[in-house]
Short mmCIF file of C-alpha atoms in Angstrom, two decimals:
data_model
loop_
_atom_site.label_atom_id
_atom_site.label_comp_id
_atom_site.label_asym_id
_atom_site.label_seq_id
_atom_site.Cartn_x
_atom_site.Cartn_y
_atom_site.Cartn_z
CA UNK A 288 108.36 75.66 -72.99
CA UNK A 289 109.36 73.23 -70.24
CA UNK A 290 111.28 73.56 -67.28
CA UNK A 291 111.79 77.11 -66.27
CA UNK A 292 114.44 78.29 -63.40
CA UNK A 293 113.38 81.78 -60.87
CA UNK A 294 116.68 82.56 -58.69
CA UNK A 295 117.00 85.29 -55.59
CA UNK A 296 120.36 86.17 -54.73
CA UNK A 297 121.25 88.80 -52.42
CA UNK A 298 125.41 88.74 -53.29
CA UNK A 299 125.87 91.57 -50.83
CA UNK A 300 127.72 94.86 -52.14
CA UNK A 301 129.25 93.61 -55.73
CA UNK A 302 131.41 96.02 -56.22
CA UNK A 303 135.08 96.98 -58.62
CA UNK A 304 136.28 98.73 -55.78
CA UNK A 305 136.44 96.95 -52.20
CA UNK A 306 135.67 98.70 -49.31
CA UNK A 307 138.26 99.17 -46.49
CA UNK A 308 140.07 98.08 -44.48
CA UNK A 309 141.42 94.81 -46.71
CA UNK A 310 138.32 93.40 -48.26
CA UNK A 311 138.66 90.31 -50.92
CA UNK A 312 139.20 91.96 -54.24
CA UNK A 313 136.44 91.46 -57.00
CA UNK A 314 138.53 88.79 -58.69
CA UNK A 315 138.64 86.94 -55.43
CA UNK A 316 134.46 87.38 -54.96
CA UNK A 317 134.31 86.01 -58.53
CA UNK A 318 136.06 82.81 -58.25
CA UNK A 319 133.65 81.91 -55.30
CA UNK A 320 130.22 83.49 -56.63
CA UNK A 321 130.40 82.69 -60.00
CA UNK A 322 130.20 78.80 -59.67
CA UNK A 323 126.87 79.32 -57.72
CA UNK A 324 125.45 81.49 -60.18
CA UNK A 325 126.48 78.43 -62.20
CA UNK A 326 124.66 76.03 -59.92
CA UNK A 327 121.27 78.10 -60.42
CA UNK A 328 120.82 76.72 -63.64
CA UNK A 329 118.15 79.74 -63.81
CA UNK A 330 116.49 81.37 -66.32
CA UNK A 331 115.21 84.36 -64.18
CA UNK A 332 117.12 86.16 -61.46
CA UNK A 333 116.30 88.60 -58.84
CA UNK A 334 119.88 90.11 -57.35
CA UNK A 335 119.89 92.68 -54.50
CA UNK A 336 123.03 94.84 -53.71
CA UNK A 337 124.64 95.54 -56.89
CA UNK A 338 126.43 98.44 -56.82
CA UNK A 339 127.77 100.57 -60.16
CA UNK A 340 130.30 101.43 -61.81
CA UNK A 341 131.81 104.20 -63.86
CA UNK A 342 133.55 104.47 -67.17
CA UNK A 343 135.27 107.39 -68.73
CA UNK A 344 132.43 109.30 -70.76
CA UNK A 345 129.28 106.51 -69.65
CA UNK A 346 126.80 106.74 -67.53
CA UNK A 347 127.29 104.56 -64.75
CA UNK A 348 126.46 100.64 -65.52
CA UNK A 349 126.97 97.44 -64.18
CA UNK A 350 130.53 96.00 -64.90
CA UNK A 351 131.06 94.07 -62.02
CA UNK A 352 127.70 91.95 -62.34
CA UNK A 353 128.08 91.54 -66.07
CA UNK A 354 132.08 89.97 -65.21
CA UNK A 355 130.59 87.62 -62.53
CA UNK A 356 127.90 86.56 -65.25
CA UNK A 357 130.57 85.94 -67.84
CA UNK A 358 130.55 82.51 -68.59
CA UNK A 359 127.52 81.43 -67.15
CA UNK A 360 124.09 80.73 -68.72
CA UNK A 361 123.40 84.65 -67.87
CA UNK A 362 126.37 85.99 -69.93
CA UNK A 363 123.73 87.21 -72.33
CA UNK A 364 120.72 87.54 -70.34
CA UNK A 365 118.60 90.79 -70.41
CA UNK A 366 119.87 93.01 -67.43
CA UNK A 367 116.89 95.14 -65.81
CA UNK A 368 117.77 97.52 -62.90
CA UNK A 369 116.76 100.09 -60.18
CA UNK A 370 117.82 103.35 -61.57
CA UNK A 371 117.63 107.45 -60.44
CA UNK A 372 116.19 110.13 -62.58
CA UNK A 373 119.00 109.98 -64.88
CA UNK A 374 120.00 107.23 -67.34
CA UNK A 375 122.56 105.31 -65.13
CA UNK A 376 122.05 103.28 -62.55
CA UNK A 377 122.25 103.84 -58.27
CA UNK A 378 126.16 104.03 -57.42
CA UNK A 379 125.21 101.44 -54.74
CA UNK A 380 123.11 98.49 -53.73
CA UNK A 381 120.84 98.14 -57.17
CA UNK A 382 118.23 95.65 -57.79
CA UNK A 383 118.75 94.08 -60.85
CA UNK A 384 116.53 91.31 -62.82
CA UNK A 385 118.25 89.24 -65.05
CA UNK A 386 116.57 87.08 -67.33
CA UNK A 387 116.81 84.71 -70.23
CA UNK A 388 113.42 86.15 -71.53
CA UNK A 389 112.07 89.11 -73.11
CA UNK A 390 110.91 92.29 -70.84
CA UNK A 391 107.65 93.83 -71.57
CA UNK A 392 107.65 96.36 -69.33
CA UNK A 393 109.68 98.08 -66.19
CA UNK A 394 108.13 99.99 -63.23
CA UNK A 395 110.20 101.20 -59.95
CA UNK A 396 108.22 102.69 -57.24
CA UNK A 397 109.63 104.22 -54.76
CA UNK A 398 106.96 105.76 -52.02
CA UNK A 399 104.32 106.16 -54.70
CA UNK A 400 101.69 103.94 -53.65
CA UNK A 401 102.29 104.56 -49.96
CA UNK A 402 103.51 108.09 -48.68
CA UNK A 403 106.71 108.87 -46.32
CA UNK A 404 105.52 108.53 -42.86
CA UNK A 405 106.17 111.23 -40.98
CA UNK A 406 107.45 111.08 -37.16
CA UNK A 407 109.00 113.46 -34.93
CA UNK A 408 112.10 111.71 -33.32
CA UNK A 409 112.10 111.72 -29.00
CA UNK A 410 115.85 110.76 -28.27
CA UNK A 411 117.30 113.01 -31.09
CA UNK A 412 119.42 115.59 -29.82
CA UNK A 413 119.14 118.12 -30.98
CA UNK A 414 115.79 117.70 -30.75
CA UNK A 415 112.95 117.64 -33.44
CA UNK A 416 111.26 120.52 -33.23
CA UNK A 417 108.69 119.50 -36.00
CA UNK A 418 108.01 115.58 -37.47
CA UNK A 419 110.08 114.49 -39.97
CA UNK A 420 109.91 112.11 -42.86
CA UNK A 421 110.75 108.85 -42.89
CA UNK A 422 112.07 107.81 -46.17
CA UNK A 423 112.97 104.12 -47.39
CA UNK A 424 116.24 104.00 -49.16
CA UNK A 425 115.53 101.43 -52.05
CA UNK A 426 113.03 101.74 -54.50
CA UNK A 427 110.86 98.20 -55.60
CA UNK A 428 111.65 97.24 -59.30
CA UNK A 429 108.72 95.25 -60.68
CA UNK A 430 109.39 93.95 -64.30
CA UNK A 431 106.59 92.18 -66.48
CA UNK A 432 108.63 89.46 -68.57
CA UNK A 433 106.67 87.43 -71.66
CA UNK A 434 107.06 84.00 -71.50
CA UNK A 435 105.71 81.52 -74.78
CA UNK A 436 102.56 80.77 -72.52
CA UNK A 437 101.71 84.13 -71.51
CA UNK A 438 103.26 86.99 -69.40
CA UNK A 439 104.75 86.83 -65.81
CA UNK A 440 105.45 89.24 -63.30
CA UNK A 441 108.31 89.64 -61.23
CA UNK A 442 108.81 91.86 -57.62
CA UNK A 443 112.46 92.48 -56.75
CA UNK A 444 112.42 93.73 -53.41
CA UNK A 445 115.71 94.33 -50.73
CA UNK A 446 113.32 95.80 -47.43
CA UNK A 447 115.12 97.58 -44.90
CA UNK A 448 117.45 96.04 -43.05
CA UNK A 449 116.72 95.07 -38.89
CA UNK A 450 120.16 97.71 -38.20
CA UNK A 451 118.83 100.49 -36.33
CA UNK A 452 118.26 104.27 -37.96
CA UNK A 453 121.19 106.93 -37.08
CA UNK A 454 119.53 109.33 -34.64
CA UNK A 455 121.55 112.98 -34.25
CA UNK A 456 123.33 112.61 -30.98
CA UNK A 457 122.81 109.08 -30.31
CA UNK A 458 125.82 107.59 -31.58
CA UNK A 459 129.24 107.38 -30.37
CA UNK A 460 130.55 105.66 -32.96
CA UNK A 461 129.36 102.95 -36.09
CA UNK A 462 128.84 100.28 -33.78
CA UNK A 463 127.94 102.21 -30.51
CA UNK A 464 124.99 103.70 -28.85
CA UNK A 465 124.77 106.42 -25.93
CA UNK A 466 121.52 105.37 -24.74
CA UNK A 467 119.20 101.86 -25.22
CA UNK A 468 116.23 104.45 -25.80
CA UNK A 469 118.30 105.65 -28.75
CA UNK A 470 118.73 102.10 -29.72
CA UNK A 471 115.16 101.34 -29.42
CA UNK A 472 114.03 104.19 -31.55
CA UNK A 473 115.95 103.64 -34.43
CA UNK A 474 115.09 99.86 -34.76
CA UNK A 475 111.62 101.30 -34.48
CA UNK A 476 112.49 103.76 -37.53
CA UNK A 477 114.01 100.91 -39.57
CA UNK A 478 110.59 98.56 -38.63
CA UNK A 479 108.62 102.02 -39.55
CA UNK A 480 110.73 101.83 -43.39
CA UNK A 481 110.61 98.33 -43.77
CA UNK A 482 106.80 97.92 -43.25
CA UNK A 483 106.28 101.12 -46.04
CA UNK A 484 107.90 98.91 -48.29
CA UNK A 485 106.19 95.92 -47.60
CA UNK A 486 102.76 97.87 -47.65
CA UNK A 487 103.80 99.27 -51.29
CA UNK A 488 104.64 95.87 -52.44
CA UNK A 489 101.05 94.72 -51.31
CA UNK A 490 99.52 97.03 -53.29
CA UNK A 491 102.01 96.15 -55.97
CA UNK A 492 100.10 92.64 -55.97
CA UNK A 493 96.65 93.72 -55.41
CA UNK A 494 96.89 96.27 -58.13
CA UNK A 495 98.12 93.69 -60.48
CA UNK A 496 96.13 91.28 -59.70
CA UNK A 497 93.17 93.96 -59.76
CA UNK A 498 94.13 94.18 -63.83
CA UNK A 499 94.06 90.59 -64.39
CA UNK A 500 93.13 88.16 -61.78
CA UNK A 501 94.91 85.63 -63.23
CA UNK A 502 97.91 87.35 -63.64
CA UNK A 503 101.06 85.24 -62.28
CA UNK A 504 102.97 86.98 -59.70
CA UNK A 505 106.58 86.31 -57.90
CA UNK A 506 107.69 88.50 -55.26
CA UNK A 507 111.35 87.45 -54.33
CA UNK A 508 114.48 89.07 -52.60
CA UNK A 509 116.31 90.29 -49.40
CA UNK A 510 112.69 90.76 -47.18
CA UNK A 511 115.08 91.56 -44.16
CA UNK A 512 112.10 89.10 -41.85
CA UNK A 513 112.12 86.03 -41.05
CA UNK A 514 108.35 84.07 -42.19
CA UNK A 515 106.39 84.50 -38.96
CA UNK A 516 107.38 88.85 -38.91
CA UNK A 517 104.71 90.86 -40.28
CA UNK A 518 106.63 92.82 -43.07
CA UNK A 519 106.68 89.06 -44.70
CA UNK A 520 102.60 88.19 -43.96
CA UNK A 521 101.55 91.90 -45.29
CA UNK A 522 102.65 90.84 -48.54
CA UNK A 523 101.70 87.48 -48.48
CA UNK A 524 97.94 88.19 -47.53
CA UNK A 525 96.76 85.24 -45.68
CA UNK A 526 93.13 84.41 -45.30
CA UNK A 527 94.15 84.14 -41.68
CA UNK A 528 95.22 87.33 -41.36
CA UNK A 529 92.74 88.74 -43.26
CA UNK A 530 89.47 86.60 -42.02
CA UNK A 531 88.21 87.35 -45.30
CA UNK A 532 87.91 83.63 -47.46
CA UNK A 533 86.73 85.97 -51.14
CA UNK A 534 91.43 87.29 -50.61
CA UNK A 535 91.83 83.48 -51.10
CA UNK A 536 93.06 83.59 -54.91
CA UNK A 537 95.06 86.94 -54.26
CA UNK A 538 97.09 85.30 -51.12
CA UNK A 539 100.93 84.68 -52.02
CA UNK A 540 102.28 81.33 -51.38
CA UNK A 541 106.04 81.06 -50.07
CA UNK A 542 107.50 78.34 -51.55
CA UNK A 543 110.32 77.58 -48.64
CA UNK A 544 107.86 76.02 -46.95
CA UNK A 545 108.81 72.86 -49.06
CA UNK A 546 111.91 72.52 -47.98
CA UNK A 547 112.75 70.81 -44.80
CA UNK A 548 112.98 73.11 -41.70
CA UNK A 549 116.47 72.54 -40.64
CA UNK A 550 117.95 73.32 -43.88
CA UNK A 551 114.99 76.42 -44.31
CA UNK A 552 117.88 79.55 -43.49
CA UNK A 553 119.23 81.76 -45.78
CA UNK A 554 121.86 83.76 -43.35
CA UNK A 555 123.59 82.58 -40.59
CA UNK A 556 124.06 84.54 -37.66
CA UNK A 557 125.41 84.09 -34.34
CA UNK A 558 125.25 80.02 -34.86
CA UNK A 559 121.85 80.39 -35.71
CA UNK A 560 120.39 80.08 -39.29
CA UNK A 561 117.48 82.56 -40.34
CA UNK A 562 115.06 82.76 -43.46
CA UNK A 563 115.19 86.00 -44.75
CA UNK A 564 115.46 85.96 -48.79
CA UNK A 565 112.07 84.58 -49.85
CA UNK A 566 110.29 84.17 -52.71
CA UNK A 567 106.58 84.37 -52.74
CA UNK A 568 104.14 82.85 -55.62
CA UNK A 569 100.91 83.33 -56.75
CA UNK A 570 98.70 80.24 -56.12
CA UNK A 571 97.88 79.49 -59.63
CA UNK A 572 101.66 78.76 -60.01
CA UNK A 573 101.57 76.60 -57.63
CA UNK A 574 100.16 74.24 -60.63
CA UNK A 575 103.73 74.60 -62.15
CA UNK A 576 105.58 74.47 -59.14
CA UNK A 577 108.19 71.33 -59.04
CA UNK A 578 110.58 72.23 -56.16
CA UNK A 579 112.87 74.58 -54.37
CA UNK A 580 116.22 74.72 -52.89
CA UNK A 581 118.13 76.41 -50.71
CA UNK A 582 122.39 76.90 -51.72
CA UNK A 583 123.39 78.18 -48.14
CA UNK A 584 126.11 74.92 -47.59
CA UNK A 585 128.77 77.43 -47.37
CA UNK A 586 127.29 80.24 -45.69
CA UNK A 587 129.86 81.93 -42.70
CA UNK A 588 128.52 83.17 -39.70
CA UNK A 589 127.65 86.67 -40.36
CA UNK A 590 128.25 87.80 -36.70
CA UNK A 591 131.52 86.14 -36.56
CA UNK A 592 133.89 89.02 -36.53
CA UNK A 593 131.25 90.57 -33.69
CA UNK A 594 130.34 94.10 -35.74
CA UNK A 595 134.00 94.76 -36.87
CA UNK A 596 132.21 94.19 -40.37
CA UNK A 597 135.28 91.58 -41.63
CA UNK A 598 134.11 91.22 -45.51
CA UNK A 599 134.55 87.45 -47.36
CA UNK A 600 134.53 86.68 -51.00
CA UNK A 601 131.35 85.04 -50.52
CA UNK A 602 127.83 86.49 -50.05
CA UNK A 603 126.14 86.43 -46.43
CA UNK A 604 122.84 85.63 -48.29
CA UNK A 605 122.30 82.26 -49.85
CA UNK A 606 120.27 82.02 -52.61
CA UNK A 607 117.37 80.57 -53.32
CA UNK A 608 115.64 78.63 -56.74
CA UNK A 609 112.89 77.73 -57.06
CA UNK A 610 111.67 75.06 -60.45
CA UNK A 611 108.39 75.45 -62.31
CA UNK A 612 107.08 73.24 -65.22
CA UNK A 613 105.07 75.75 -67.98
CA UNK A 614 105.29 72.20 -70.32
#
């Protein structure tokens, strides 16, 4: 089979229709994204915030990734994604595998290994009078592909962002709080949601890996934590973590950790680069593991504008690829 290509790419709200106030227009996104979907050269990819479209008379579908993969290696590759009950897909901020082989099998879960929390707000005002739940926004789309050597799974996963919950009464406007304690508590309610999801993709894994122990398992995308935060090392299952050496073959491996440190950042804010898009392997790949790199030459400053939330054509994500020999 030879050389095979696994891509994340958060390309941050790909959308027909631009937000306000003056956004780039999809055309203008294109001319900058598509040459780096070029530059993957991959065979697999995991993309995070794809938002749909509508047609006359169609259910909603995907029309803006399907231009941006015009031309490219993907024009024609299999297009898996996040959907609600109904036979469409999400109006915004899908996850979406595309891939060059064929798909045995699709499961989202969304809370169905791991249960809402439940958590009665203290700065909310009104006030809570009983605990509420705490529901994550984005399901986890896990997608079993068949390669000529045998099957592989893939995790697409976009985990709650670090931007703090709305609490009733606590904000004055988008970008302003009335109190720190009402900041406080809703970066604690987005740390609550992110860590649900990162528990359900753990048992994701371990379930998997509980069917076939030496099932091959990437878990890639938008983790929303840098390597060292513990919504990244509850998925990855470290023997340190765990003190128990029999988890050894069931720990993931991230493969950034080849790449040299100062170029190790996939978003860049406030003049400092972070790694949060990773992509996670289990160690029997690590056989067919050749490399990794890291397209973030042109990232902007995501902080630049200071929270006016000034859109570019380009993502605020860079992606990441990672190379694997199955010859």
């Amino acid at each position: 089979m030879g050389t095979v290509r696994v891509a994340t790419f958060n390309v941050e709200n790909l959308d027909e229709t631009p937000p306000a106030p003056a956004p780039p227009t999809l055309a203008e996104r294109l001319a900058v994204l598509r040459p780096q979907i070029v530059r993957l050269r991959a065979d697999i990819v995991c993309f995070q915030e794809i938002h749909g479209q509508e047609r006359p008379g169609q259910p909603r579908g995907l029309h803006a990734l399907t231009e941006l993969l015009a031309g490219t290696n993907l024009e024609k590759a299999t297009l898996v994604s996040t959907k609600p009950d109904h036979d469409a897909v999400f109006n915004e901020r899908n996850l979406v595998v595309a891939t060059l082989f064929p798909v045995a099998d699709v499961e989202q879960i969304h809370n169905d290994l791991v249960a809402e929390p439940v958590y009665r707000r203290l700065t909310a005002n009104p006030v809570d009078t009983a605990p509420i739940s705490i529901g994550v926004e984005r399901p986890v789309l896990h997608v079993r592909l068949t390669l000529p050597d045998g099957p592989l799974h893939i995790i697409n996963v976009h985990l709650k962002s670090k931007i703090p919950t709305d609490i009733p009464g606590q904000k004055i406007d988008n970008f302003t709080w009335r109190t720190a304690g009402g900041w406080a508590e809703g970066s604690f309610i987005s740390s609550m949601k992110r860590m649900a999801q990162a528990v359900e993709v753990r048992l994701i894994v371990d379930r998997i890996l509980d069917a076939d122990p030496n099932a091959r398992v990437i878990v890639a995308g938008d983790f929303n934590a840098t390597p060292d935060e513990i919504p990244v090392l509850a998925i990855r299952g470290q023997v340190e973590d765990t003190g128990n050496p029999a988890l050894g073959q069931r720990v993931l491996v991230p493969i950034e950790h080849t790449i040299p440190e100062p170029a190790r950042y996939t978003l860049y804010h406030q003049g400092r680069g972070q790694m949060l898009d990773h992509m996670l392997i289990s160690r029997n790949l690590l056989a067919h593991y050749r490399g990794s790199e890291i397209h973030n030459e042109i990232l902007h400053d995501e902080s630049a504008a200071f929270a006016d939330d000034r859109k570019y054509p380009e993502s605020d994500h860079a992606p990441v690829v990672a190379t694997f020999d199955f010859g």
